[in-house]
Short mmCIF file of C-alpha atoms and ligand atoms in Angstrom, two decimals:
data_model
loop_
_atom_site.label_atom_id
_atom_site.label_comp_id
_atom_site.label_asym_id
_atom_site.label_seq_id
_atom_site.Cartn_x
_atom_site.Cartn_y
_atom_site.Cartn_z
CA MET A 1 107.00 -82.17 15.09
CA SER A 2 104.20 -81.05 17.36
CA THR A 3 102.05 -78.11 16.30
CA GLY A 4 100.20 -78.05 19.64
CA ASN A 5 101.62 -74.87 21.12
CA GLU A 6 100.97 -72.76 18.05
CA SER A 7 97.25 -72.24 18.55
CA THR A 8 95.99 -69.28 20.55
CA ALA A 9 94.34 -69.76 23.91
CA SER A 10 91.15 -68.08 22.76
CA GLY A 11 91.08 -69.67 19.33
CA SER A 12 92.23 -68.36 15.99
CA SER A 13 92.44 -64.60 15.48
CA ALA A 14 93.31 -64.96 11.79
CA GLY A 15 91.40 -62.50 9.65
CA THR A 16 89.62 -60.78 12.54
CA GLY A 17 91.86 -57.71 12.53
CA LEU A 18 91.90 -57.89 16.36
CA ARG A 19 88.28 -56.66 16.48
CA GLY A 20 87.02 -56.69 20.06
CA VAL A 21 90.46 -57.46 21.52
CA VAL A 22 91.41 -55.16 24.41
CA ALA A 23 95.09 -54.37 23.79
CA ALA A 24 95.63 -51.43 26.14
CA GLN A 25 94.05 -49.52 28.99
CA SER A 26 93.45 -45.88 28.17
CA SER A 27 91.52 -42.93 29.58
CA MET A 28 91.81 -40.96 26.35
CA SER A 29 88.55 -41.74 24.57
CA LYS A 30 85.64 -44.14 24.62
CA VAL A 31 83.90 -45.15 21.41
CA ASN A 32 80.46 -46.61 22.05
CA GLY A 33 79.73 -48.08 18.65
CA GLU A 34 76.27 -49.40 19.51
CA GLU A 35 74.88 -46.07 20.66
CA GLY A 36 77.01 -43.76 18.53
CA ILE A 37 78.67 -42.02 21.46
CA LEU A 38 82.23 -40.69 21.51
CA VAL A 39 83.75 -39.42 24.74
CA TYR A 40 87.15 -37.75 25.29
CA GLN A 41 88.36 -38.05 28.90
CA GLY A 42 84.75 -38.19 30.11
CA PHE A 43 83.39 -35.38 27.89
CA ASP A 44 80.86 -36.07 25.15
CA ILE A 45 82.18 -35.06 21.74
CA HIS A 46 79.04 -32.99 21.09
CA ASP A 47 79.68 -30.94 24.25
CA LEU A 48 83.29 -30.31 23.18
CA ALA A 49 82.38 -29.48 19.57
CA GLU A 50 79.74 -27.05 20.79
CA ASN A 51 81.74 -25.31 23.50
CA SER A 52 85.44 -26.11 23.39
CA THR A 53 88.38 -25.23 21.16
CA PHE A 54 91.00 -27.52 19.66
CA GLU A 55 93.70 -26.19 22.02
CA GLU A 56 91.49 -26.79 25.05
CA THR A 57 90.73 -30.30 23.76
CA ILE A 58 94.47 -30.97 23.43
CA TYR A 59 94.93 -29.96 27.06
CA LEU A 60 92.05 -32.23 28.06
CA LEU A 61 93.46 -35.20 26.16
CA TRP A 62 96.96 -34.80 27.58
CA ASN A 63 95.97 -34.01 31.17
CA GLY A 64 92.65 -35.74 31.71
CA ARG A 65 90.81 -32.55 32.75
CA LEU A 66 89.84 -29.17 31.37
CA PRO A 67 92.42 -26.41 31.89
CA THR A 68 92.00 -23.26 33.94
CA ARG A 69 92.32 -20.04 31.94
CA ASP A 70 95.99 -19.73 32.96
CA GLU A 71 96.78 -23.32 32.08
CA LEU A 72 95.17 -22.91 28.68
CA ASP A 73 97.11 -19.71 28.06
CA VAL A 74 100.37 -21.47 28.93
CA LEU A 75 99.65 -24.36 26.57
CA LYS A 76 98.62 -22.00 23.76
CA ALA A 77 101.82 -19.98 24.22
CA GLU A 78 103.95 -23.14 24.16
CA ILE A 79 102.30 -24.31 20.95
CA ARG A 80 102.51 -20.89 19.28
CA ASN A 81 106.20 -20.57 20.26
CA ASN A 82 106.86 -23.81 18.41
CA TYR A 83 104.94 -23.10 15.18
CA ALA A 84 108.15 -22.31 13.30
CA ILE A 85 110.02 -25.36 12.04
CA PRO A 86 113.82 -25.52 11.58
CA SER A 87 114.82 -23.64 8.41
CA GLU A 88 116.82 -26.72 7.30
CA ILE A 89 113.53 -28.60 6.92
CA LEU A 90 112.16 -25.91 4.60
CA VAL A 91 115.37 -26.17 2.54
CA PHE A 92 114.96 -29.94 2.47
CA MET A 93 111.33 -29.61 1.31
CA ARG A 94 112.32 -27.38 -1.60
CA HIS A 95 114.25 -30.35 -3.01
CA PHE A 96 111.30 -32.73 -2.89
CA PRO A 97 109.56 -33.59 -6.18
CA HIS A 98 106.52 -31.33 -6.49
CA ASP A 99 104.23 -34.30 -7.03
CA ALA A 100 105.21 -35.89 -3.69
CA SER A 101 102.17 -36.85 -1.65
CA PRO A 102 101.59 -34.42 1.26
CA MET A 103 101.28 -37.39 3.64
CA ASP A 104 104.68 -38.69 2.49
CA VAL A 105 106.11 -35.19 2.94
CA LEU A 106 104.59 -34.88 6.41
CA ARG A 107 105.89 -38.32 7.42
CA THR A 108 109.39 -37.55 6.15
CA CYS A 109 109.58 -34.08 7.71
CA VAL A 110 108.29 -35.32 11.07
CA SER A 111 110.93 -38.03 11.09
CA THR A 112 113.53 -35.36 10.24
CA LEU A 113 112.37 -33.11 13.09
CA ALA A 114 113.91 -35.64 15.49
CA PHE A 115 117.40 -34.46 14.36
CA TYR A 116 116.67 -31.06 15.87
CA ASP A 117 115.26 -32.16 19.23
CA LYS A 118 117.74 -34.24 21.20
CA GLU A 119 115.61 -33.93 24.36
CA GLY A 120 112.71 -35.38 22.40
CA GLN A 121 114.50 -38.71 22.27
CA LYS A 122 113.87 -39.18 25.97
CA THR A 123 110.73 -40.97 27.06
CA ASP A 124 110.21 -39.46 30.52
CA SER A 125 106.93 -37.61 30.86
CA GLU A 126 108.36 -34.08 30.76
CA SER A 127 110.49 -34.66 27.64
CA ALA A 128 107.71 -36.56 25.86
CA LYS A 129 105.22 -33.78 26.65
CA LEU A 130 107.57 -31.17 25.22
CA ALA A 131 108.05 -33.27 22.08
CA SER A 132 104.25 -33.55 21.87
CA VAL A 133 103.89 -29.76 21.98
CA LYS A 134 106.56 -29.33 19.29
CA LEU A 135 105.00 -31.92 17.01
CA THR A 136 101.47 -30.55 17.45
CA ALA A 137 102.76 -27.08 16.60
CA ALA A 138 104.84 -28.23 13.62
CA PHE A 139 102.24 -30.32 11.75
CA PRO A 140 100.19 -27.40 10.32
CA THR A 141 103.35 -25.50 9.42
CA ILE A 142 104.75 -28.45 7.46
CA VAL A 143 101.49 -29.13 5.62
CA ALA A 144 100.89 -25.47 4.73
CA ALA A 145 104.52 -24.94 3.69
CA TRP A 146 104.38 -27.96 1.41
CA GLU A 147 101.18 -26.73 -0.23
CA ARG A 148 102.95 -23.46 -1.08
CA ILE A 149 106.32 -24.93 -2.07
CA ARG A 150 104.79 -27.46 -4.44
CA ASN A 151 102.89 -24.61 -6.13
CA GLY A 152 106.07 -22.57 -6.56
CA LYS A 153 105.18 -20.11 -3.76
CA GLU A 154 107.14 -19.00 -0.71
CA PRO A 155 105.96 -20.55 2.56
CA VAL A 156 104.11 -18.08 4.78
CA ALA A 157 105.65 -17.74 8.25
CA PRO A 158 103.30 -18.81 11.05
CA ASP A 159 101.50 -16.07 12.93
CA PRO A 160 102.03 -16.62 16.69
CA THR A 161 98.94 -14.57 17.50
CA LEU A 162 96.64 -17.14 15.88
CA ASP A 163 95.28 -20.48 17.04
CA ILE A 164 96.07 -23.68 15.17
CA ALA A 165 93.06 -23.79 12.82
CA GLU A 166 93.18 -20.12 11.84
CA ASN A 167 96.96 -20.16 11.52
CA PHE A 168 96.87 -23.20 9.26
CA LEU A 169 94.42 -21.56 6.84
CA TYR A 170 96.47 -18.36 6.98
CA MET A 171 99.77 -20.13 6.21
CA MET A 172 98.21 -22.13 3.40
CA ARG A 173 96.50 -19.18 1.68
CA GLY A 174 98.62 -16.21 2.73
CA GLU A 175 95.54 -14.41 3.99
CA LYS A 176 93.55 -14.64 7.18
CA PRO A 177 90.38 -16.72 6.95
CA ASP A 178 86.88 -15.65 7.80
CA PRO A 179 86.38 -16.29 11.57
CA GLY A 180 83.37 -18.54 10.91
CA GLU A 181 85.40 -20.73 8.58
CA ALA A 182 88.31 -20.87 11.05
CA ARG A 183 85.88 -21.96 13.79
CA MET A 184 84.43 -24.64 11.51
CA LEU A 185 87.91 -26.05 10.94
CA ASP A 186 88.63 -25.75 14.68
CA ILE A 187 85.59 -27.97 15.36
CA CYS A 188 86.72 -30.42 12.66
CA LEU A 189 90.05 -30.67 14.50
CA ILE A 190 88.21 -31.36 17.79
CA LEU A 191 86.16 -34.09 16.09
CA HIS A 192 89.20 -35.91 14.67
CA ALA A 193 91.45 -35.65 17.74
CA ASP A 194 91.13 -39.14 19.20
CA HIS A 195 89.22 -42.32 18.58
CA GLY A 196 90.12 -45.23 20.82
CA LEU A 197 92.64 -47.74 19.59
CA ASN A 198 92.30 -46.98 15.89
CA ALA A 199 94.99 -48.31 13.52
CA SER A 200 97.33 -45.29 13.58
CA THR A 201 97.04 -44.85 17.35
CA PHE A 202 97.76 -48.52 17.87
CA ALA A 203 100.78 -48.17 15.57
CA CYS A 204 102.03 -45.25 17.73
CA ARG A 205 101.56 -47.25 20.92
CA VAL A 206 103.33 -50.32 19.50
CA ILE A 207 106.32 -48.16 18.54
CA ALA A 208 106.34 -46.22 21.82
CA GLY A 209 106.08 -49.54 23.65
CA THR A 210 109.60 -50.39 22.47
CA LEU A 211 110.69 -47.11 24.17
CA ALA A 212 111.46 -45.62 20.76
CA ASP A 213 111.03 -41.83 20.88
CA THR A 214 107.89 -39.76 20.27
CA TYR A 215 109.08 -38.70 16.80
CA GLY A 216 109.52 -42.32 15.72
CA ALA A 217 106.15 -43.34 17.13
CA VAL A 218 104.36 -40.43 15.45
CA THR A 219 106.12 -41.11 12.14
CA GLY A 220 104.63 -44.62 12.24
CA GLY A 221 101.22 -43.16 13.06
CA ILE A 222 101.33 -40.93 9.98
CA ALA A 223 102.21 -43.92 7.80
CA ALA A 224 99.23 -45.87 9.16
CA LEU A 225 96.83 -42.93 8.83
CA ALA A 226 97.67 -42.52 5.14
CA GLY A 227 96.03 -45.80 4.13
CA PRO A 228 92.70 -45.60 2.27
CA LEU A 229 90.98 -47.80 4.87
CA HIS A 230 91.90 -45.27 7.57
CA GLY A 231 92.53 -41.51 7.19
CA GLY A 232 93.01 -41.75 3.44
CA ALA A 233 89.28 -42.38 3.06
CA ASN A 234 88.36 -38.67 3.08
CA THR A 235 90.33 -38.03 -0.11
CA ALA A 236 88.85 -41.19 -1.62
CA VAL A 237 85.32 -39.92 -0.83
CA MET A 238 85.94 -36.70 -2.74
CA LYS A 239 87.35 -38.67 -5.67
CA SER A 240 84.10 -40.70 -5.69
CA LEU A 241 81.95 -37.55 -5.57
CA LYS A 242 83.88 -36.09 -8.50
CA GLU A 243 83.56 -39.36 -10.40
CA ILE A 244 79.78 -39.28 -9.82
CA GLY A 245 79.72 -35.70 -11.03
CA GLU A 246 76.00 -34.89 -10.69
CA VAL A 247 73.19 -35.77 -8.28
CA GLU A 248 71.28 -37.73 -10.94
CA ASN A 249 74.28 -40.10 -11.39
CA VAL A 250 74.43 -41.22 -7.75
CA GLU A 251 72.14 -44.24 -8.09
CA SER A 252 73.79 -45.72 -11.18
CA TRP A 253 77.27 -45.06 -9.76
CA LEU A 254 76.33 -46.89 -6.56
CA GLU A 255 74.84 -49.84 -8.44
CA ASP A 256 77.98 -50.12 -10.53
CA THR A 257 80.23 -49.82 -7.45
CA LEU A 258 78.40 -52.46 -5.44
CA SER A 259 77.96 -54.86 -8.34
CA ASN A 260 81.71 -54.68 -8.95
CA LYS A 261 82.27 -55.40 -5.24
CA ARG A 262 83.99 -52.07 -4.71
CA LYS A 263 83.66 -50.38 -1.36
CA VAL A 264 81.90 -47.06 -1.00
CA MET A 265 84.44 -44.89 0.73
CA GLY A 266 83.44 -42.96 3.84
CA VAL A 267 80.78 -45.42 4.92
CA GLY A 268 80.94 -48.33 7.32
CA HIS A 269 83.00 -48.48 10.45
CA ALA A 270 84.82 -51.12 12.44
CA VAL A 271 83.17 -49.97 15.69
CA TYR A 272 80.09 -47.81 14.96
CA LYS A 273 77.02 -49.77 14.04
CA THR A 274 74.92 -46.61 14.06
CA GLU A 275 75.56 -42.96 13.16
CA ASP A 276 79.14 -41.86 13.83
CA PRO A 277 78.57 -38.80 16.08
CA ARG A 278 81.31 -36.92 14.21
CA ALA A 279 79.38 -37.34 10.96
CA THR A 280 76.44 -35.48 12.54
CA TRP A 281 78.58 -32.33 12.74
CA LEU A 282 80.27 -32.78 9.41
CA ARG A 283 76.96 -33.29 7.59
CA LYS A 284 75.88 -29.92 8.98
CA PHE A 285 79.17 -28.29 7.90
CA SER A 286 78.92 -29.72 4.39
CA GLU A 287 75.41 -28.27 4.08
CA GLN A 288 76.58 -24.92 5.47
CA MET A 289 79.55 -24.76 3.10
CA GLY A 290 77.17 -25.53 0.22
CA GLY A 291 75.13 -22.50 1.30
CA ILE A 292 78.20 -20.28 1.63
CA THR A 293 79.79 -21.27 -1.70
CA GLY A 294 76.51 -21.73 -3.59
CA GLU A 295 77.91 -25.09 -4.74
CA THR A 296 75.22 -27.25 -3.19
CA LYS A 297 75.68 -30.31 -5.39
CA TRP A 298 78.43 -31.94 -3.29
CA PHE A 299 76.21 -31.93 -0.23
CA GLU A 300 73.17 -33.06 -2.21
CA MET A 301 75.15 -35.90 -3.82
CA SER A 302 76.53 -36.96 -0.44
CA GLN A 303 73.08 -36.92 1.10
CA LYS A 304 71.60 -39.04 -1.68
CA LEU A 305 74.51 -41.47 -1.52
CA GLU A 306 74.14 -41.74 2.25
CA LYS A 307 70.43 -42.58 1.91
CA LEU A 308 70.95 -45.20 -0.79
CA VAL A 309 73.90 -46.91 0.93
CA LYS A 310 71.87 -47.09 4.11
CA GLU A 311 68.94 -48.67 2.22
CA LYS A 312 71.01 -51.12 0.22
CA LYS A 313 73.80 -52.07 2.65
CA GLY A 314 72.65 -50.82 6.05
CA LEU A 315 75.89 -48.81 6.35
CA ASN A 316 76.20 -45.34 7.89
CA PRO A 317 78.54 -42.50 6.99
CA ASN A 318 81.72 -42.26 9.03
CA VAL A 319 83.85 -39.21 9.87
CA ASP A 320 85.33 -39.09 6.37
CA PHE A 321 82.08 -38.99 4.41
CA TYR A 322 81.05 -35.37 4.94
CA SER A 323 84.47 -33.99 5.89
CA ALA A 324 85.44 -34.55 2.24
CA SER A 325 82.89 -32.15 0.76
CA THR A 326 83.30 -29.72 3.68
CA TYR A 327 87.05 -29.34 3.08
CA TYR A 328 86.59 -29.30 -0.69
CA MET A 329 84.19 -26.39 -0.48
CA MET A 330 86.66 -24.59 1.81
CA GLY A 331 88.97 -24.69 -1.22
CA ILE A 332 91.35 -27.16 0.38
CA PRO A 333 93.14 -29.43 -2.13
CA MET A 334 91.92 -33.02 -1.93
CA ASP A 335 95.26 -34.52 -1.03
CA LEU A 336 95.45 -32.25 2.05
CA PHE A 337 92.33 -33.79 3.62
CA THR A 338 94.30 -36.61 5.25
CA PRO A 339 97.10 -34.29 6.44
CA ILE A 340 94.39 -32.16 8.11
CA PHE A 341 93.20 -35.32 9.84
CA ALA A 342 96.83 -35.75 11.01
CA ILE A 343 97.00 -32.09 12.20
CA SER A 344 94.19 -33.05 14.57
CA ARG A 345 95.08 -36.67 15.40
CA ILE A 346 98.62 -35.76 16.51
CA SER A 347 96.94 -34.68 19.77
CA GLY A 348 95.44 -38.12 20.30
CA TRP A 349 98.55 -39.98 19.17
CA THR A 350 100.76 -38.09 21.59
CA GLY A 351 98.24 -38.50 24.43
CA HIS A 352 98.38 -42.26 23.87
CA ILE A 353 102.17 -42.22 23.62
CA LEU A 354 102.33 -40.38 26.98
CA GLU A 355 100.05 -43.03 28.48
CA GLN A 356 102.17 -45.79 26.99
CA TYR A 357 105.42 -44.38 28.39
CA ALA A 358 103.81 -43.83 31.79
CA GLU A 359 102.98 -47.51 32.19
CA ASN A 360 105.01 -49.19 29.56
CA LYS A 361 104.85 -52.79 28.55
CA LEU A 362 106.34 -53.98 25.29
CA ILE A 363 103.42 -54.83 22.97
CA ARG A 364 104.16 -58.25 21.61
CA PRO A 365 101.21 -60.43 20.57
CA ARG A 366 101.61 -63.83 18.98
CA ALA A 367 100.88 -64.97 15.47
CA GLU A 368 99.09 -68.23 14.94
CA TYR A 369 101.52 -70.21 12.83
CA VAL A 370 99.75 -71.69 9.81
CA GLY A 371 102.88 -72.59 7.86
CA LYS A 372 104.44 -75.96 7.19
CA PHE A 373 106.45 -78.20 9.49
CA ASP A 374 109.03 -80.91 8.88
CA GLN A 375 110.53 -79.38 5.75
CA LYS A 376 114.05 -80.62 4.89
CA TRP A 377 116.66 -78.38 3.35
CA VAL A 378 117.64 -79.43 -0.20
CA PRO A 379 120.87 -78.22 -1.86
CA LEU A 380 120.25 -75.43 -4.37
CA ASP A 381 121.16 -77.44 -7.50
CA GLN A 382 118.78 -80.27 -6.50
CA ARG A 383 115.62 -78.09 -6.23
N1 COA B 401 81.19 -50.21 1.08
C1 COA B 401 80.57 -51.34 0.74
N2 COA B 401 80.48 -52.41 1.54
C2 COA B 401 81.01 -52.31 2.74
C3 COA B 401 81.66 -51.16 3.19
C4 COA B 401 81.74 -50.08 2.31
N3 COA B 401 82.35 -48.97 2.67
N4 COA B 401 82.09 -51.34 4.46
C5 COA B 401 81.73 -52.57 4.78
N5 COA B 401 81.09 -53.16 3.76
C6 COA B 401 80.56 -54.49 3.73
C7 COA B 401 81.69 -55.48 3.42
O1 COA B 401 81.83 -55.70 2.03
C8 COA B 401 81.23 -56.70 4.16
O2 COA B 401 80.23 -57.33 3.41
P1 COA B 401 80.19 -58.93 3.30
O3 COA B 401 79.97 -59.38 4.70
O4 COA B 401 79.07 -59.17 2.37
O5 COA B 401 81.54 -59.33 2.80
C9 COA B 401 80.59 -56.12 5.40
O6 COA B 401 80.12 -54.83 5.03
C10 COA B 401 81.56 -56.03 6.55
O7 COA B 401 82.74 -55.41 6.04
P2 COA B 401 84.10 -55.31 6.80
O8 COA B 401 85.14 -54.69 5.93
O9 COA B 401 84.43 -56.64 7.41
O10 COA B 401 83.69 -54.33 7.94
P3 COA B 401 84.62 -53.75 8.94
O11 COA B 401 83.76 -53.28 10.02
O12 COA B 401 85.74 -54.60 9.30
O13 COA B 401 85.28 -52.53 8.08
C11 COA B 401 85.88 -50.48 7.32
C12 COA B 401 85.28 -51.28 8.47
C13 COA B 401 85.97 -49.02 7.79
C14 COA B 401 87.27 -51.00 6.97
C15 COA B 401 84.96 -50.61 6.09
O14 COA B 401 83.66 -50.22 6.43
C16 COA B 401 85.48 -49.80 4.93
O15 COA B 401 86.37 -50.27 4.21
N6 COA B 401 84.92 -48.57 4.71
C17 COA B 401 85.39 -47.73 3.64
C18 COA B 401 86.70 -47.06 4.02
C19 COA B 401 86.49 -45.95 5.03
O16 COA B 401 85.60 -45.14 4.90
N7 COA B 401 87.37 -45.94 6.01
C20 COA B 401 87.37 -44.91 7.04
C21 COA B 401 87.00 -45.49 8.36
S1 COA B 401 86.79 -44.18 9.56
#
């Protein structure tokens, strides 16, 4: 039997992880890995982090331009009106085992939200935008409620007078955060909002490309984000820092890690070959949080590790490297780092889903078949 038509036109893609392959057209974000530039809808990430808010960034991602004051107010009101999640979901969460991973809880609850939004099953632009608002509003509520439920506390009802970052910290702790801390988290949410065709965004687009609904597509995105090679890396970074323990242990820990061919989490990137521009902000936040808490060792350890990994492997820190110590010093539990990433990335996922629905084409690449041919079936008792 001929094997001729099984090879790909451009050669084998086995093992390349689709690096460099253009799989969609998008105006959401541009990652310039050579120069370390990240742009959302034409705006440099540094400009947005300096001047914008997460809500305004969401508007930008979904609409391709900055909002007027009125437009921003409308979007904020829509999000705030949808902070509360169906009470059935809170009941459901109370039955989950308390050691369930927050990412598994988020994924399950988001999938469940589809039961309560029949309109959200439609893929026209208006219905998908409304589902996007509801999902963006619900993520922080689910994550904060789970943090309280698993610790035997009552969930705190969302406060519709607060923006997403401040409201999340409020619902998680039961008290309003310091405005400076809320703004720091707000900027973290801006920084994580979108990043080209990363694994979870691609997963969302593949699912949306079948014309499955926004809830299904986002559920797949959460599953992809949870992996340690993607959003799960921020938790893994903090585990490494705790394993290292003290600044003087960094060098020996790194030698041991590299000689055992283990990866250093939070460094290296599939696209950036220079400093990840998001890391520039997060490094600053980690240092600031060290100053605020007086617990400077996490920043110092990170800084030393960054320097040594750069010297030994030529690798730079990515978005997860300094976000880990920043969140840790904010008193956020380590297994909520990736859900916080999701609280931000839902804006990018839904922006991509909207783009996918607007000009849909089923995403269906080919696999290069490397299996056998000409096998003959043999009866079971003769094998
Ligand atoms: N620690 C140690 N070595 C690393 C490394 C890391 N974090 N990242 C890459 N390398 C090394 C690889 O071992 C490989 O070396 P080799 O050529 O000697 O085998 C080389 O650099 C290329 O690695 P590769 O995994 O092919 O690079 P990539 O660009 O495809 O991978 C990541 C990108 C993100 C998957 C990878 O850097 C990684 O696993 N980082 C840690 C996880 C992480 O922080 N993920 C969050 C990304 S935002």
